[in-house]
Amino acid sequence: MIEQLARWSAKGARKRLALAGLLAAAVLVAPLPAAGAAAAPMIVGGRGATEEYPFMVSLRTDQGRHYCGGTLIHPEWVLTAAHCVAHGKEGSTARVGSNDRTLGGTEARVARIVLHPDFTPPPLWAVDIALVRLDRPVPQEPASIAREAGGAGSPVRMLGWGMACESGDECLALPAELRELDSEIVPAGRCAGLDGATELCVEHPAEHVQACVFDSGGPLLQAGPGGWELVGATSRDGDADPRCASGPGIWTNVTAYTDWIGHTVAG
């Protein structure tokens, strides 16, 4: 099935209070989690995308506002984080294959949302993965899902259109251009509340460099023989520090769910 298919956390009340002013002032319609959870993640300390990513997806409200990232894994299917779409986003749109979330690529409507049956919403967090079916096939090339994720020390790249800084008026506007950050998988023990069998702990060696608000659902990539391969979907923070980019982050390990993905897409 892998060949056939050739994607933030509860830091508790302190972080929600720290982000609340930013979110309200920006009038951003992101998938705000339930009580006890923080807002969806951003790439802080990254850089503008250095190449094209035809599988990259911006999930957008029916008003055209970006709320989460995603990864095209099939001409009609996008993989994202379950918490992005848990409250129903049918009727929203997806822009596929453009590094600019405001134009280009292909637009399609969200026709169906499939949450993993074991998804547990915040504050408990488990199996944060979902599939979104588009209303029509798109021409962009889907991402390949890796056979397995690398171990601790393996280099990875994250992508997203989230806020690029943690505080201040300049952080209120999301970047139009896609951002990327090269980081690495670290031992599971670095992340609090992580399931080592189904999740990945990722941390950049520099401080204040990490995914954070509105990067949720976006891809974590590793290099494969034929190019980038999908290994993760942005899920949540990996520590209790109220600052967004202060430590490790947790990604759903997509390679742990290839059977479910294949069954859903085929059905």
mmCIF file of C-alpha atoms in Angstrom:
data_model
loop_
_atom_site.group_PDB
_atom_site.id
_atom_site.type_symbol
_atom_site.label_atom_id
_atom_site.label_comp_id
_atom_site.label_asym_id
_atom_site.label_seq_id
_atom_site.Cartn_x
_atom_site.Cartn_y
_atom_site.Cartn_z
ATOM 1 C CA MET A 1 0.000 0.000 0.000
ATOM 2 C CA ILE A 2 2.955 2.320 0.606
ATOM 3 C CA GLU A 3 3.887 2.117 -3.060
ATOM 4 C CA GLN A 4 0.277 2.695 -4.100
ATOM 5 C CA LEU A 5 0.019 5.857 -2.104
ATOM 6 C CA ALA A 6 3.663 6.980 -4.205
ATOM 7 C CA ARG A 7 1.086 14.848 7.946
ATOM 8 C CA TRP A 8 -0.173 21.933 19.171
ATOM 9 C CA SER A 9 -0.257 20.575 21.904
ATOM 10 C CA ALA A 10 -1.695 20.976 25.277
ATOM 11 C CA LYS A 11 0.786 22.885 27.216
ATOM 12 C CA GLY A 12 -2.030 23.671 29.534
ATOM 13 C CA ALA A 13 -3.801 26.820 30.549
ATOM 14 C CA ARG A 14 -0.677 28.969 30.759
ATOM 15 C CA LYS A 15 -0.008 28.670 27.066
ATOM 16 C CA ARG A 16 -3.621 29.180 26.066
ATOM 17 C CA LEU A 17 -3.643 32.454 27.955
ATOM 18 C CA ALA A 18 -0.405 33.535 26.329
ATOM 19 C CA LEU A 19 -1.782 32.886 22.834
ATOM 20 C CA ALA A 20 -5.350 34.009 23.351
ATOM 21 C CA GLY A 21 -4.683 37.691 22.697
ATOM 22 C CA LEU A 22 -2.816 36.959 19.495
ATOM 23 C CA LEU A 23 -5.510 34.679 18.164
ATOM 24 C CA ALA A 24 -8.352 37.033 18.943
ATOM 25 C CA ALA A 25 -6.607 40.091 17.529
ATOM 26 C CA ALA A 26 -5.744 38.306 14.328
ATOM 27 C CA VAL A 27 -9.329 37.050 13.876
ATOM 28 C CA LEU A 28 -7.854 33.775 12.667
ATOM 29 C CA VAL A 29 -10.232 30.871 12.332
ATOM 30 C CA ALA A 30 -8.047 27.939 13.372
ATOM 31 C CA PRO A 31 -9.302 24.686 14.902
ATOM 32 C CA LEU A 32 -9.211 25.796 18.527
ATOM 33 C CA PRO A 33 -8.952 22.770 20.833
ATOM 34 C CA ALA A 34 -11.209 22.025 23.728
ATOM 35 C CA ALA A 35 -10.622 23.290 27.250
ATOM 36 C CA GLY A 36 -7.278 22.234 28.658
ATOM 37 C CA ALA A 37 -5.517 22.319 25.290
ATOM 38 C CA ALA A 38 -3.439 24.900 23.501
ATOM 39 C CA ALA A 39 -3.935 26.293 20.031
ATOM 40 C CA ALA A 40 -2.796 24.517 16.897
ATOM 41 C CA PRO A 41 0.955 24.784 15.952
ATOM 42 C CA MET A 42 3.787 27.460 13.708
ATOM 43 C CA ILE A 43 7.267 27.333 12.396
ATOM 44 C CA VAL A 44 9.382 29.655 14.511
ATOM 45 C CA GLY A 45 12.957 30.096 13.355
ATOM 46 C CA GLY A 46 12.465 28.448 9.972
ATOM 47 C CA ARG A 47 13.174 29.815 6.500
ATOM 48 C CA GLY A 48 11.273 30.344 3.291
ATOM 49 C CA ALA A 49 10.764 27.156 1.292
ATOM 50 C CA THR A 50 13.813 26.352 -0.824
ATOM 51 C CA GLU A 51 11.991 24.074 -3.273
ATOM 52 C CA GLU A 52 8.536 23.198 -4.529
ATOM 53 C CA TYR A 53 6.418 20.720 -2.552
ATOM 54 C CA PRO A 54 3.590 19.586 -4.860
ATOM 55 C CA PHE A 55 2.002 17.528 -2.074
ATOM 56 C CA MET A 56 1.756 20.422 0.396
ATOM 57 C CA VAL A 57 -1.802 21.412 1.325
ATOM 58 C CA SER A 58 -3.310 24.476 2.971
ATOM 59 C CA LEU A 59 -6.670 23.650 4.545
ATOM 60 C CA ARG A 60 -8.853 26.755 4.479
ATOM 61 C CA THR A 61 -12.187 27.841 5.899
ATOM 62 C CA ASP A 62 -15.016 28.693 3.536
ATOM 63 C CA GLN A 63 -13.920 32.318 4.042
ATOM 64 C CA GLY A 64 -10.485 31.429 2.687
ATOM 65 C CA ARG A 65 -8.544 31.539 5.968
ATOM 66 C CA HIS A 66 -5.774 28.998 6.487
ATOM 67 C CA TYR A 67 -6.413 26.823 9.540
ATOM 68 C CA CYS A 68 -4.133 23.773 9.171
ATOM 69 C CA GLY A 69 -1.631 22.077 6.931
ATOM 70 C CA GLY A 70 -1.916 18.710 5.276
ATOM 71 C CA THR A 71 -0.218 16.328 2.862
ATOM 72 C CA LEU A 72 -1.613 14.989 -0.395
ATOM 73 C CA ILE A 73 -1.144 11.198 -0.296
ATOM 74 C CA HIS A 74 -3.508 10.274 -3.155
ATOM 75 C CA PRO A 75 -5.100 12.405 -5.904
ATOM 76 C CA GLU A 76 -8.282 12.647 -3.803
ATOM 77 C CA TRP A 77 -6.986 12.291 -0.241
ATOM 78 C CA VAL A 78 -5.166 14.587 2.184
ATOM 79 C CA LEU A 79 -3.614 13.424 5.449
ATOM 80 C CA THR A 80 -3.749 15.841 8.386
ATOM 81 C CA ALA A 81 -4.055 15.935 12.185
ATOM 82 C CA ALA A 82 -7.380 14.776 13.596
ATOM 83 C CA HIS A 83 -7.611 17.763 15.928
ATOM 84 C CA CYS A 84 -7.669 20.027 12.848
ATOM 85 C CA VAL A 85 -10.927 18.575 11.560
ATOM 86 C CA ALA A 86 -12.487 16.892 14.598
ATOM 87 C CA HIS A 87 -15.329 19.403 14.782
ATOM 88 C CA GLY A 88 -16.255 19.002 11.126
ATOM 89 C CA LYS A 89 -14.772 21.017 8.284
ATOM 90 C CA GLU A 90 -16.817 19.737 5.361
ATOM 91 C CA GLY A 91 -17.334 22.603 2.957
ATOM 92 C CA SER A 92 -13.926 24.090 3.634
ATOM 93 C CA THR A 93 -11.347 24.082 0.867
ATOM 94 C CA ALA A 94 -7.865 22.779 0.197
ATOM 95 C CA ARG A 95 -5.195 24.524 -1.850
ATOM 96 C CA VAL A 96 -2.792 21.877 -3.129
ATOM 97 C CA GLY A 97 0.686 22.212 -4.548
ATOM 98 C CA SER A 98 1.494 25.892 -4.134
ATOM 99 C CA ASN A 99 4.165 27.367 -1.862
ATOM 100 C CA ASP A 100 1.927 30.449 -1.666
ATOM 101 C CA ARG A 101 -1.151 29.651 0.403
ATOM 102 C CA THR A 102 -3.076 32.549 -1.212
ATOM 103 C CA LEU A 103 -2.768 31.618 -4.886
ATOM 104 C CA GLY A 104 -1.648 28.989 -7.376
ATOM 105 C CA GLY A 105 -1.850 25.237 -7.193
ATOM 106 C CA THR A 106 -5.239 23.534 -7.327
ATOM 107 C CA GLU A 107 -8.253 24.298 -5.153
ATOM 108 C CA ALA A 108 -10.744 21.604 -4.208
ATOM 109 C CA ARG A 109 -13.491 21.342 -1.626
ATOM 110 C CA VAL A 110 -13.457 19.044 1.378
ATOM 111 C CA ALA A 111 -16.064 16.370 0.680
ATOM 112 C CA ARG A 112 -15.496 13.928 3.537
ATOM 113 C CA ILE A 113 -13.532 13.706 6.783
ATOM 114 C CA VAL A 114 -12.414 10.409 8.311
ATOM 115 C CA LEU A 115 -10.997 10.547 11.824
ATOM 116 C CA HIS A 116 -9.022 7.557 13.016
ATOM 117 C CA PRO A 117 -11.430 5.584 15.234
ATOM 118 C CA ASP A 118 -8.971 5.684 18.143
ATOM 119 C CA PHE A 119 -8.454 9.456 18.055
ATOM 120 C CA THR A 120 -8.653 10.936 21.545
ATOM 121 C CA PRO A 121 -8.960 14.731 21.664
ATOM 122 C CA PRO A 122 -7.026 17.000 24.000
ATOM 123 C CA PRO A 123 -6.178 17.121 26.802
ATOM 124 C CA LEU A 124 -5.568 13.336 26.639
ATOM 125 C CA TRP A 125 -4.241 13.261 23.051
ATOM 126 C CA ALA A 126 -3.967 9.974 21.180
ATOM 127 C CA VAL A 127 -3.902 8.900 17.516
ATOM 128 C CA ASP A 128 -3.993 12.437 16.135
ATOM 129 C CA ILE A 129 -4.479 11.527 12.483
ATOM 130 C CA ALA A 130 -7.281 12.020 9.953
ATOM 131 C CA LEU A 131 -7.909 11.723 6.234
ATOM 132 C CA VAL A 132 -9.735 14.336 4.180
ATOM 133 C CA ARG A 133 -11.335 13.368 0.878
ATOM 134 C CA LEU A 134 -11.468 16.052 -1.790
ATOM 135 C CA ASP A 135 -14.452 16.548 -4.069
ATOM 136 C CA ARG A 136 -12.329 15.737 -7.123
ATOM 137 C CA PRO A 137 -8.884 14.398 -7.999
ATOM 138 C CA VAL A 138 -6.090 16.955 -8.247
ATOM 139 C CA PRO A 139 -3.150 16.722 -10.682
ATOM 140 C CA GLN A 140 -0.342 17.281 -8.178
ATOM 141 C CA GLU A 141 1.977 14.386 -7.327
ATOM 142 C CA PRO A 142 1.169 12.875 -3.914
ATOM 143 C CA ALA A 143 3.805 12.288 -1.267
ATOM 144 C CA SER A 144 5.091 8.788 -0.703
ATOM 145 C CA ILE A 145 4.778 7.434 2.820
ATOM 146 C CA ALA A 146 8.056 6.088 4.186
ATOM 147 C CA ARG A 147 8.278 2.426 5.143
ATOM 148 C CA GLU A 148 9.419 3.511 8.595
ATOM 149 C CA ALA A 149 10.606 6.633 10.349
ATOM 150 C CA GLY A 150 14.259 7.030 11.207
ATOM 151 C CA GLY A 151 15.508 6.635 14.751
ATOM 152 C CA ALA A 152 16.914 9.222 17.145
ATOM 153 C CA GLY A 153 19.344 11.518 15.379
ATOM 154 C CA SER A 154 17.667 11.159 11.981
ATOM 155 C CA PRO A 155 17.300 14.439 10.059
ATOM 156 C CA VAL A 156 13.787 15.572 9.156
ATOM 157 C CA ARG A 157 12.141 18.614 7.610
ATOM 158 C CA MET A 158 8.881 20.239 8.708
ATOM 159 C CA LEU A 159 6.709 22.515 6.557
ATOM 160 C CA GLY A 160 4.009 25.035 7.395
ATOM 161 C CA TRP A 161 2.379 28.442 7.100
ATOM 162 C CA GLY A 162 2.100 29.045 10.834
ATOM 163 C CA MET A 163 3.168 32.170 12.656
ATOM 164 C CA ALA A 164 6.905 32.746 12.362
ATOM 165 C CA CYS A 165 7.450 34.334 15.786
ATOM 166 C CA GLU A 166 6.012 33.890 19.273
ATOM 167 C CA SER A 167 4.812 37.339 20.337
ATOM 168 C CA GLY A 168 4.334 40.899 19.123
ATOM 169 C CA ASP A 169 2.121 42.588 16.560
ATOM 170 C CA GLU A 170 4.332 41.396 13.722
ATOM 171 C CA CYS A 171 3.338 37.814 14.558
ATOM 172 C CA LEU A 172 -0.358 38.364 13.912
ATOM 173 C CA ALA A 173 -0.160 37.910 10.142
ATOM 174 C CA LEU A 174 0.561 34.416 8.867
ATOM 175 C CA PRO A 175 3.194 34.203 6.134
ATOM 176 C CA ALA A 176 1.806 33.733 2.649
ATOM 177 C CA GLU A 177 4.912 31.844 1.574
ATOM 178 C CA LEU A 178 5.571 28.352 2.865
ATOM 179 C CA ARG A 179 8.271 27.956 5.493
ATOM 180 C CA GLU A 180 10.514 24.984 6.214
ATOM 181 C CA LEU A 181 12.709 23.917 9.102
ATOM 182 C CA ASP A 182 15.333 21.187 9.171
ATOM 183 C CA SER A 183 15.394 19.426 12.526
ATOM 184 C CA GLU A 184 15.916 15.919 13.894
ATOM 185 C CA ILE A 185 14.146 13.085 15.641
ATOM 186 C CA VAL A 186 15.228 12.803 19.276
ATOM 187 C CA PRO A 187 14.726 10.056 21.885
ATOM 188 C CA ALA A 188 11.098 9.544 22.872
ATOM 189 C CA GLY A 189 11.917 10.397 26.477
ATOM 190 C CA ARG A 190 12.484 14.032 25.507
ATOM 191 C CA CYS A 191 8.732 14.471 24.938
ATOM 192 C CA ALA A 192 6.136 14.310 27.699
ATOM 193 C CA GLY A 193 3.076 12.149 27.095
ATOM 194 C CA LEU A 194 4.425 10.573 23.919
ATOM 195 C CA ASP A 195 3.494 7.104 22.662
ATOM 196 C CA GLY A 196 6.775 5.846 21.255
ATOM 197 C CA ALA A 197 5.063 3.278 19.044
ATOM 198 C CA THR A 198 2.893 5.773 17.176
ATOM 199 C CA GLU A 199 4.449 9.212 17.695
ATOM 200 C CA LEU A 200 7.743 10.978 17.007
ATOM 201 C CA CYS A 201 9.583 13.449 19.221
ATOM 202 C CA VAL A 202 11.352 16.154 17.212
ATOM 203 C CA GLU A 203 13.609 18.899 18.526
ATOM 204 C CA HIS A 204 15.949 21.444 16.960
ATOM 205 C CA PRO A 205 19.283 21.929 18.752
ATOM 206 C CA ALA A 206 18.795 25.711 18.802
ATOM 207 C CA GLU A 207 16.428 27.417 21.244
ATOM 208 C CA HIS A 208 13.125 28.929 20.071
ATOM 209 C CA VAL A 209 13.114 26.956 16.828
ATOM 210 C CA GLN A 210 10.063 24.722 16.381
ATOM 211 C CA ALA A 211 6.596 24.320 14.915
ATOM 212 C CA CYS A 212 3.779 26.113 16.726
ATOM 213 C CA VAL A 213 0.449 27.875 15.793
ATOM 214 C CA PHE A 214 -1.316 26.957 12.509
ATOM 215 C CA ASP A 215 1.299 24.403 11.405
ATOM 216 C CA SER A 216 -0.879 21.572 12.752
ATOM 217 C CA GLY A 217 -1.469 18.698 10.367
ATOM 218 C CA GLY A 218 1.436 19.624 8.133
ATOM 219 C CA PRO A 219 4.091 17.167 6.989
ATOM 220 C CA LEU A 220 7.253 15.939 8.624
ATOM 221 C CA LEU A 221 9.553 14.633 5.899
ATOM 222 C CA GLN A 222 12.644 12.507 5.678
ATOM 223 C CA ALA A 223 14.887 11.958 2.677
ATOM 224 C CA GLY A 224 14.308 8.727 0.778
ATOM 225 C CA PRO A 225 15.858 7.134 -2.312
ATOM 226 C CA GLY A 226 13.452 8.977 -4.617
ATOM 227 C CA GLY A 227 13.123 12.244 -2.719
ATOM 228 C CA TRP A 228 11.133 13.390 0.281
ATOM 229 C CA GLU A 229 8.981 10.822 2.083
ATOM 230 C CA LEU A 230 6.237 11.484 4.618
ATOM 231 C CA VAL A 231 6.864 10.263 8.169
ATOM 232 C CA GLY A 232 4.803 12.550 10.391
ATOM 233 C CA ALA A 233 1.880 14.942 10.832
ATOM 234 C CA THR A 234 2.297 17.912 13.163
ATOM 235 C CA SER A 235 0.375 17.253 16.380
ATOM 236 C CA ARG A 236 1.363 19.115 19.553
ATOM 237 C CA ASP A 237 4.024 20.372 21.958
ATOM 238 C CA GLY A 238 6.275 17.969 23.767
ATOM 239 C CA ASP A 239 6.788 19.794 27.055
ATOM 240 C CA ALA A 240 4.955 21.947 29.584
ATOM 241 C CA ASP A 241 6.727 25.240 28.881
ATOM 242 C CA PRO A 242 4.153 27.928 28.004
ATOM 243 C CA ARG A 243 6.338 29.302 25.210
ATOM 244 C CA CYS A 244 5.472 27.838 21.868
ATOM 245 C CA ALA A 245 8.926 27.108 20.474
ATOM 246 C CA SER A 246 10.728 26.364 23.713
ATOM 247 C CA GLY A 247 11.375 22.647 23.363
ATOM 248 C CA PRO A 248 10.487 19.439 21.544
ATOM 249 C CA GLY A 249 7.338 18.783 19.577
ATOM 250 C CA ILE A 250 5.256 15.684 18.909
ATOM 251 C CA TRP A 251 4.340 14.399 15.450
ATOM 252 C CA THR A 252 1.992 11.531 14.685
ATOM 253 C CA ASN A 253 4.108 8.760 13.161
ATOM 254 C CA VAL A 254 2.295 8.270 9.878
ATOM 255 C CA THR A 255 4.195 5.061 9.116
ATOM 256 C CA ALA A 256 2.408 3.382 12.036
ATOM 257 C CA TYR A 257 -0.952 3.828 10.302
ATOM 258 C CA THR A 258 -0.360 2.664 6.727
ATOM 259 C CA ASP A 259 -2.866 -0.212 7.038
ATOM 260 C CA TRP A 260 -5.627 2.153 8.165
ATOM 261 C CA ILE A 261 -4.678 4.693 5.502
ATOM 262 C CA GLY A 262 -4.707 2.068 2.764
ATOM 263 C CA HIS A 263 -8.046 0.624 3.875
ATOM 264 C CA THR A 264 -9.666 4.074 4.066
ATOM 265 C CA VAL A 265 -8.402 5.243 0.690
ATOM 266 C CA ALA A 266 -9.347 1.970 -1.004
ATOM 267 C CA GLY A 267 -12.821 1.976 0.541
#
